[in-house]
PDB file of N, CA and C in Angstrom:
ATOM      1  N   MET A  12     181.876 254.672 109.999  1.00 49.00           N
ATOM      2  CA  MET A  12     181.444 254.364 108.673  1.00 49.00           C
ATOM      3  C   MET A  12     181.751 252.911 108.381  1.00 49.00           C
ATOM      4  N   ASN A  13     180.795 252.203 107.838  1.00 51.00           N
ATOM      5  CA  ASN A  13     181.065 250.832 107.446  1.00 51.00           C
ATOM      6  C   ASN A  13     180.134 250.419 106.325  1.00 51.00           C
ATOM      7  N   ARG A  14     180.405 249.271 105.756  1.00 55.00           N
ATOM      8  CA  ARG A  14     179.571 248.772 104.672  1.00 55.00           C
ATOM      9  C   ARG A  14     179.186 247.338 104.968  1.00 55.00           C
ATOM     10  N   TYR A  15     178.104 246.891 104.374  1.00 52.00           N
ATOM     11  CA  TYR A  15     177.628 245.535 104.559  1.00 52.00           C
ATOM     12  C   TYR A  15     178.120 244.699 103.393  1.00 52.00           C
ATOM     13  N   SER A  16     178.834 243.612 103.677  1.00 55.00           N
ATOM     14  CA  SER A  16     179.382 242.778 102.599  1.00 55.00           C
ATOM     15  C   SER A  16     178.844 241.357 102.708  1.00 55.00           C
ATOM     16  N   GLY A  17     177.544 241.206 102.575  1.00 61.00           N
ATOM     17  CA  GLY A  17     176.958 239.869 102.640  1.00 61.00           C
ATOM     18  C   GLY A  17     176.571 239.495 104.054  1.00 61.00           C
ATOM     19  N   ALA A  18     177.494 238.872 104.782  1.00 64.00           N
ATOM     20  CA  ALA A  18     177.182 238.389 106.126  1.00 64.00           C
ATOM     21  C   ALA A  18     177.679 239.306 107.233  1.00 64.00           C
ATOM     22  N   ASP A  19     178.579 240.235 106.918  1.00 67.00           N
ATOM     23  CA  ASP A  19     179.220 241.029 107.955  1.00 67.00           C
ATOM     24  C   ASP A  19     179.247 242.512 107.602  1.00 67.00           C
ATOM     25  N   TRP A  20     179.309 243.341 108.643  1.00 70.00           N
ATOM     26  CA  TRP A  20     179.591 244.766 108.479  1.00 70.00           C
ATOM     27  C   TRP A  20     181.092 244.922 108.588  1.00 70.00           C
ATOM     28  N   VAL A  21     181.693 245.654 107.645  1.00 70.00           N
ATOM     29  CA  VAL A  21     183.149 245.805 107.643  1.00 70.00           C
ATOM     30  C   VAL A  21     183.529 247.262 107.401  1.00 70.00           C
ATOM     31  N   ILE A  22     184.747 247.599 107.747  1.00 74.00           N
ATOM     32  CA  ILE A  22     185.284 248.931 107.487  1.00 74.00           C
ATOM     33  C   ILE A  22     185.580 249.037 105.995  1.00 74.00           C
ATOM     34  N   PRO A  23     185.241 250.143 105.354  1.00 74.00           N
ATOM     35  CA  PRO A  23     185.560 250.286 103.928  1.00 74.00           C
ATOM     36  C   PRO A  23     187.064 250.161 103.702  1.00 74.00           C
ATOM     37  N   GLY A  24     187.436 249.532 102.627  1.00 73.00           N
ATOM     38  CA  GLY A  24     188.845 249.381 102.322  1.00 73.00           C
ATOM     39  C   GLY A  24     189.023 248.787 100.946  1.00 73.00           C
ATOM     40  N   GLY A  25     190.246 248.699 100.526  1.00 78.00           N
ATOM     41  CA  GLY A  25     190.512 248.143  99.219  1.00 78.00           C
ATOM     42  C   GLY A  25     191.990 248.042  98.960  1.00 78.00           C
ATOM     43  N   ILE A  26     192.303 247.750  97.709  1.00 83.00           N
ATOM     44  CA  ILE A  26     193.681 247.530  97.301  1.00 83.00           C
ATOM     45  C   ILE A  26     194.181 248.742  96.520  1.00 83.00           C
ATOM     46  N   LEU A  27     195.381 249.161  96.847  1.00 86.00           N
ATOM     47  CA  LEU A  27     196.017 250.278  96.166  1.00 86.00           C
ATOM     48  C   LEU A  27     196.337 249.867  94.733  1.00 86.00           C
ATOM     49  N   GLN A  28     195.902 250.671  93.773  1.00 91.00           N
ATOM     50  CA  GLN A  28     196.174 250.390  92.369  1.00 91.00           C
ATOM     51  C   GLN A  28     197.511 250.991  91.964  1.00 91.00           C
ATOM     52  N   LEU A  29     198.081 250.457  90.885  1.00 93.00           N
ATOM     53  CA  LEU A  29     199.360 250.934  90.378  1.00 93.00           C
ATOM     54  C   LEU A  29     199.281 252.432  90.088  1.00 93.00           C
ATOM     55  N   ASN A  30     200.273 253.183  90.524  1.00 95.00           N
ATOM     56  CA  ASN A  30     200.377 254.640  90.320  1.00 95.00           C
ATOM     57  C   ASN A  30     199.276 255.434  91.030  1.00 95.00           C
ATOM     58  N   GLU A  31     198.645 254.862  92.044  1.00 93.00           N
ATOM     59  CA  GLU A  31     197.601 255.553  92.806  1.00 93.00           C
ATOM     60  C   GLU A  31     198.159 255.903  94.186  1.00 93.00           C
ATOM     61  N   SER A  32     197.903 257.112  94.650  1.00 90.00           N
ATOM     62  CA  SER A  32     198.348 257.487  95.994  1.00 90.00           C
ATOM     63  C   SER A  32     197.432 256.830  97.028  1.00 90.00           C
ATOM     64  N   VAL A  33     197.908 256.753  98.255  1.00 86.00           N
ATOM     65  CA  VAL A  33     197.085 256.200  99.337  1.00 86.00           C
ATOM     66  C   VAL A  33     195.812 257.030  99.497  1.00 86.00           C
ATOM     67  N   GLU A  34     195.941 258.345  99.415  1.00 88.00           N
ATOM     68  CA  GLU A  34     194.771 259.217  99.550  1.00 88.00           C
ATOM     69  C   GLU A  34     193.766 258.976  98.426  1.00 88.00           C
ATOM     70  N   GLU A  35     194.251 258.790  97.198  1.00 91.00           N
ATOM     71  CA  GLU A  35     193.358 258.500  96.074  1.00 91.00           C
ATOM     72  C   GLU A  35     192.656 257.160  96.269  1.00 91.00           C
ATOM     73  N   CYS A  36     193.384 256.171  96.766  1.00 89.00           N
ATOM     74  CA  CYS A  36     192.816 254.841  97.029  1.00 89.00           C
ATOM     75  C   CYS A  36     191.701 254.924  98.067  1.00 89.00           C
ATOM     76  N   ILE A  37     191.951 255.622  99.152  1.00 86.00           N
ATOM     77  CA  ILE A  37     190.947 255.757 100.209  1.00 86.00           C
ATOM     78  C   ILE A  37     189.712 256.475  99.674  1.00 86.00           C
ATOM     79  N   THR A  38     189.916 257.578  98.988  1.00 88.00           N
ATOM     80  CA  THR A  38     188.806 258.355  98.447  1.00 88.00           C
ATOM     81  C   THR A  38     187.974 257.515  97.479  1.00 88.00           C
ATOM     82  N   ARG A  39     188.651 256.777  96.586  1.00 91.00           N
ATOM     83  CA  ARG A  39     187.959 255.941  95.598  1.00 91.00           C
ATOM     84  C   ARG A  39     187.166 254.817  96.264  1.00 91.00           C
ATOM     85  N   ASN A  40     187.785 254.117  97.219  1.00 87.00           N
ATOM     86  CA  ASN A  40     187.120 252.981  97.853  1.00 87.00           C
ATOM     87  C   ASN A  40     185.934 253.397  98.715  1.00 87.00           C
ATOM     88  N   VAL A  41     186.057 254.491  99.430  1.00 85.00           N
ATOM     89  CA  VAL A  41     184.937 254.965 100.250  1.00 85.00           C
ATOM     90  C   VAL A  41     183.787 255.412  99.353  1.00 85.00           C
ATOM     91  N   LYS A  42     184.105 256.082  98.248  1.00 86.00           N
ATOM     92  CA  LYS A  42     183.044 256.499  97.320  1.00 86.00           C
ATOM     93  C   LYS A  42     182.371 255.279  96.685  1.00 86.00           C
ATOM     94  N   ASP A  43     183.181 254.285  96.269  1.00 86.00           N
ATOM     95  CA  ASP A  43     182.626 253.066  95.674  1.00 86.00           C
ATOM     96  C   ASP A  43     181.772 252.283  96.673  1.00 86.00           C
ATOM     97  N   ASP A  44     182.265 252.146  97.911  1.00 81.00           N
ATOM     98  CA  ASP A  44     181.578 251.335  98.914  1.00 81.00           C
ATOM     99  C   ASP A  44     180.373 252.028  99.534  1.00 81.00           C
ATOM    100  N   LEU A  45     180.494 253.340  99.768  1.00 81.00           N
ATOM    101  CA  LEU A  45     179.474 254.043 100.551  1.00 81.00           C
ATOM    102  C   LEU A  45     178.777 255.187  99.827  1.00 81.00           C
ATOM    103  N   GLY A  46     179.305 255.588  98.675  1.00 82.00           N
ATOM    104  CA  GLY A  46     178.727 256.727  97.972  1.00 82.00           C
ATOM    105  C   GLY A  46     179.026 258.047  98.647  1.00 82.00           C
ATOM    106  N   VAL A  47     180.126 258.117  99.391  1.00 81.00           N
ATOM    107  CA  VAL A  47     180.505 259.319 100.131  1.00 81.00           C
ATOM    108  C   VAL A  47     181.786 259.886  99.535  1.00 81.00           C
ATOM    109  N   THR A  48     181.801 261.197  99.296  1.00 84.00           N
ATOM    110  CA  THR A  48     182.998 261.873  98.798  1.00 84.00           C
ATOM    111  C   THR A  48     183.769 262.446  99.979  1.00 84.00           C
ATOM    112  N   LEU A  49     185.030 262.061 100.110  1.00 84.00           N
ATOM    113  CA  LEU A  49     185.870 262.524 101.214  1.00 84.00           C
ATOM    114  C   LEU A  49     186.712 263.716 100.789  1.00 84.00           C
ATOM    115  N   HIS A  50     186.967 264.612 101.733  1.00 81.00           N
ATOM    116  CA  HIS A  50     187.809 265.781 101.500  1.00 81.00           C
ATOM    117  C   HIS A  50     188.675 266.009 102.729  1.00 81.00           C
ATOM    118  N   SER A  51     189.768 266.701 102.544  1.00 84.00           N
ATOM    119  CA  SER A  51     190.657 267.095 103.638  1.00 84.00           C
ATOM    120  C   SER A  51     191.159 265.893 104.440  1.00 84.00           C
ATOM    121  N   LEU A  52     191.707 264.885 103.747  1.00 86.00           N
ATOM    122  CA  LEU A  52     192.259 263.721 104.447  1.00 86.00           C
ATOM    123  C   LEU A  52     193.502 264.118 105.230  1.00 86.00           C
ATOM    124  N   ARG A  53     193.584 263.631 106.479  1.00 88.00           N
ATOM    125  CA  ARG A  53     194.781 263.836 107.312  1.00 88.00           C
ATOM    126  C   ARG A  53     195.188 262.498 107.894  1.00 88.00           C
ATOM    127  N   LEU A  54     196.467 262.163 107.770  1.00 88.00           N
ATOM    128  CA  LEU A  54     196.975 260.902 108.285  1.00 88.00           C
ATOM    129  C   LEU A  54     196.897 260.884 109.810  1.00 88.00           C
ATOM    130  N   PHE A  55     196.283 259.842 110.357  1.00 91.00           N
ATOM    131  CA  PHE A  55     196.165 259.665 111.806  1.00 91.00           C
ATOM    132  C   PHE A  55     197.235 258.706 112.313  1.00 91.00           C
ATOM    133  N   GLY A  56     197.451 257.601 111.570  1.00 89.00           N
ATOM    134  CA  GLY A  56     198.458 256.633 111.983  1.00 89.00           C
ATOM    135  C   GLY A  56     198.609 255.521 110.960  1.00 89.00           C
ATOM    136  N   VAL A  57     199.771 254.847 111.006  1.00 86.00           N
ATOM    137  CA  VAL A  57     200.040 253.706 110.140  1.00 86.00           C
ATOM    138  C   VAL A  57     200.398 252.539 111.049  1.00 86.00           C
ATOM    139  N   TYR A  58     199.759 251.393 110.816  1.00 86.00           N
ATOM    140  CA  TYR A  58     199.930 250.237 111.685  1.00 86.00           C
ATOM    141  C   TYR A  58     200.286 249.007 110.860  1.00 86.00           C
ATOM    142  N   SER A  59     201.237 248.219 111.350  1.00 82.00           N
ATOM    143  CA  SER A  59     201.606 246.956 110.731  1.00 82.00           C
ATOM    144  C   SER A  59     202.223 246.088 111.820  1.00 82.00           C
ATOM    145  N   GLY A  60     202.449 244.842 111.502  1.00 79.00           N
ATOM    146  CA  GLY A  60     203.068 243.954 112.475  1.00 79.00           C
ATOM    147  C   GLY A  60     202.429 242.576 112.467  1.00 79.00           C
ATOM    148  N   LYS A  61     202.887 241.733 113.382  1.00 76.00           N
ATOM    149  CA  LYS A  61     202.427 240.346 113.449  1.00 76.00           C
ATOM    150  C   LYS A  61     200.921 240.231 113.650  1.00 76.00           C
ATOM    151  N   GLU A  62     200.325 241.179 114.361  1.00 75.00           N
ATOM    152  CA  GLU A  62     198.880 241.124 114.613  1.00 75.00           C
ATOM    153  C   GLU A  62     198.060 241.358 113.345  1.00 75.00           C
ATOM    154  N   LEU A  63     198.682 241.842 112.272  1.00 73.00           N
ATOM    155  CA  LEU A  63     197.984 242.072 111.011  1.00 73.00           C
ATOM    156  C   LEU A  63     198.318 240.997 109.974  1.00 73.00           C
ATOM    157  N   LEU A  64     198.907 239.892 110.408  1.00 72.00           N
ATOM    158  CA  LEU A  64     199.196 238.767 109.529  1.00 72.00           C
ATOM    159  C   LEU A  64     197.926 237.962 109.321  1.00 72.00           C
ATOM    160  N   ASN A  65     197.605 237.674 108.070  1.00 70.00           N
ATOM    161  CA  ASN A  65     196.429 236.882 107.726  1.00 70.00           C
ATOM    162  C   ASN A  65     196.921 235.599 107.065  1.00 70.00           C
ATOM    163  N   ARG A  66     196.689 234.461 107.701  1.00 68.00           N
ATOM    164  CA  ARG A  66     197.139 233.181 107.148  1.00 68.00           C
ATOM    165  C   ARG A  66     196.105 232.671 106.144  1.00 68.00           C
ATOM    166  N   VAL A  67     196.564 232.466 104.916  1.00 69.00           N
ATOM    167  CA  VAL A  67     195.701 231.979 103.848  1.00 69.00           C
ATOM    168  C   VAL A  67     196.313 230.689 103.327  1.00 69.00           C
ATOM    169  N   GLU A  68     195.589 229.570 103.500  1.00 68.00           N
ATOM    170  CA  GLU A  68     196.146 228.266 103.144  1.00 68.00           C
ATOM    171  C   GLU A  68     196.483 228.146 101.664  1.00 68.00           C
ATOM    172  N   GLU A  69     195.617 228.643 100.793  1.00 72.00           N
ATOM    173  CA  GLU A  69     195.814 228.448  99.360  1.00 72.00           C
ATOM    174  C   GLU A  69     196.978 229.256  98.804  1.00 72.00           C
ATOM    175  N   SER A  70     197.109 230.511  99.236  1.00 70.00           N
ATOM    176  CA  SER A  70     198.078 231.398  98.604  1.00 70.00           C
ATOM    177  C   SER A  70     199.236 231.818  99.504  1.00 70.00           C
ATOM    178  N   GLY A  71     199.271 231.366 100.709  1.00 70.00           N
ATOM    179  CA  GLY A  71     200.338 231.764 101.629  1.00 70.00           C
ATOM    180  C   GLY A  71     199.903 232.910 102.520  1.00 70.00           C
ATOM    181  N   ASP A  72     200.851 233.444 103.268  1.00 68.00           N
ATOM    182  CA  ASP A  72     200.548 234.511 104.214  1.00 68.00           C
ATOM    183  C   ASP A  72     200.340 235.838 103.501  1.00 68.00           C
ATOM    184  N   GLU A  73     199.443 236.642 104.039  1.00 71.00           N
ATOM    185  CA  GLU A  73     199.219 237.996 103.552  1.00 71.00           C
ATOM    186  C   GLU A  73     199.546 238.951 104.691  1.00 71.00           C
ATOM    187  N   TYR A  74     200.371 239.928 104.406  1.00 72.00           N
ATOM    188  CA  TYR A  74     200.739 240.927 105.394  1.00 72.00           C
ATOM    189  C   TYR A  74     200.031 242.230 105.060  1.00 72.00           C
ATOM    190  N   HIS A  75     199.454 242.840 106.059  1.00 74.00           N
ATOM    191  CA  HIS A  75     198.682 244.055 105.840  1.00 74.00           C
ATOM    192  C   HIS A  75     199.335 245.230 106.555  1.00 74.00           C
ATOM    193  N   THR A  76     199.254 246.373 105.939  1.00 78.00           N
ATOM    194  CA  THR A  76     199.595 247.637 106.562  1.00 78.00           C
ATOM    195  C   THR A  76     198.330 248.471 106.532  1.00 78.00           C
ATOM    196  N   VAL A  77     197.954 249.017 107.661  1.00 79.00           N
ATOM    197  CA  VAL A  77     196.716 249.780 107.779  1.00 79.00           C
ATOM    198  C   VAL A  77     197.058 251.247 108.003  1.00 79.00           C
ATOM    199  N   ALA A  78     196.520 252.099 107.137  1.00 80.00           N
ATOM    200  CA  ALA A  78     196.690 253.545 107.288  1.00 80.00           C
ATOM    201  C   ALA A  78     195.339 254.124 107.697  1.00 80.00           C
ATOM    202  N   ILE A  79     195.307 254.833 108.805  1.00 83.00           N
ATOM    203  CA  ILE A  79     194.077 255.440 109.307  1.00 83.00           C
ATOM    204  C   ILE A  79     194.129 256.936 109.017  1.00 83.00           C
ATOM    205  N   PHE A  80     193.084 257.435 108.363  1.00 85.00           N
ATOM    206  CA  PHE A  80     192.998 258.846 108.013  1.00 85.00           C
ATOM    207  C   PHE A  80     191.772 259.471 108.653  1.00 85.00           C
ATOM    208  N   MET A  81     191.868 260.737 108.978  1.00 84.00           N
ATOM    209  CA  MET A  81     190.720 261.535 109.383  1.00 84.00           C
ATOM    210  C   MET A  81     190.286 262.289 108.135  1.00 84.00           C
ATOM    211  N   TYR A  82     189.013 262.609 108.027  1.00 79.00           N
ATOM    212  CA  TYR A  82     188.501 263.213 106.807  1.00 79.00           C
ATOM    213  C   TYR A  82     187.293 264.082 107.104  1.00 79.00           C
ATOM    214  N   ARG A  83     186.866 264.803 106.072  1.00 75.00           N
ATOM    215  CA  ARG A  83     185.640 265.593 106.132  1.00 75.00           C
ATOM    216  C   ARG A  83     184.773 265.170 104.961  1.00 75.00           C
ATOM    217  N   VAL A  84     183.485 265.037 105.178  1.00 68.00           N
ATOM    218  CA  VAL A  84     182.530 264.684 104.132  1.00 68.00           C
ATOM    219  C   VAL A  84     181.802 265.924 103.693  1.00 68.00           C
ATOM    220  N   ARG A  85     181.778 266.182 102.391  1.00 64.00           N
ATOM    221  CA  ARG A  85     181.061 267.356 101.875  1.00 64.00           C
ATOM    222  C   ARG A  85     179.619 267.026 101.504  1.00 64.00           C
ATOM    223  N   ARG A  86     179.429 265.901 100.839  1.00 60.00           N
ATOM    224  CA  ARG A  86     178.065 265.544 100.464  1.00 60.00           C
ATOM    225  C   ARG A  86     177.964 264.040 100.317  1.00 60.00           C
ATOM    226  N   ARG A  87     176.769 263.551 100.397  1.00 57.00           N
ATOM    227  CA  ARG A  87     176.520 262.128 100.263  1.00 57.00           C
ATOM    228  C   ARG A  87     175.668 261.903  99.026  1.00 57.00           C
ATOM    229  N   ILE A  88     176.044 260.922  98.207  1.00 60.00           N
ATOM    230  CA  ILE A  88     175.291 260.574  97.019  1.00 60.00           C
ATOM    231  C   ILE A  88     174.323 259.466  97.385  1.00 60.00           C
ATOM    232  N   ILE A  89     173.057 259.714  97.237  1.00 62.00           N
ATOM    233  CA  ILE A  89     172.038 258.702  97.570  1.00 62.00           C
ATOM    234  C   ILE A  89     171.439 258.172  96.283  1.00 62.00           C
ATOM    235  N   SER A  90     171.603 256.867  96.072  1.00 63.00           N
ATOM    236  CA  SER A  90     171.030 256.267  94.858  1.00 63.00           C
ATOM    237  C   SER A  90     169.641 255.726  95.165  1.00 63.00           C
ATOM    238  N   LYS A  91     168.784 255.777  94.155  1.00 56.00           N
ATOM    239  CA  LYS A  91     167.398 255.321  94.342  1.00 56.00           C
ATOM    240  C   LYS A  91     167.243 253.868  94.032  1.00 56.00           C
TER     241      LYS A  91
END
């Protein structure tokens, strides 16, 4: 699953909001990006480390933690 963001195809993702669980964040971002409702999320793995460091000149370094989940799709919303 991926989405088109202008010049590139990317994996759906987003930023965790205050008081939001990781599962809620994933479900919300995938629905917003792809129009797909996810169900039965299961944690596959959590990854972090030096290889996920993103150097940003203006604001400093950004460190990322990536959580990979397996899921089931019940239905797809198709907009006209």
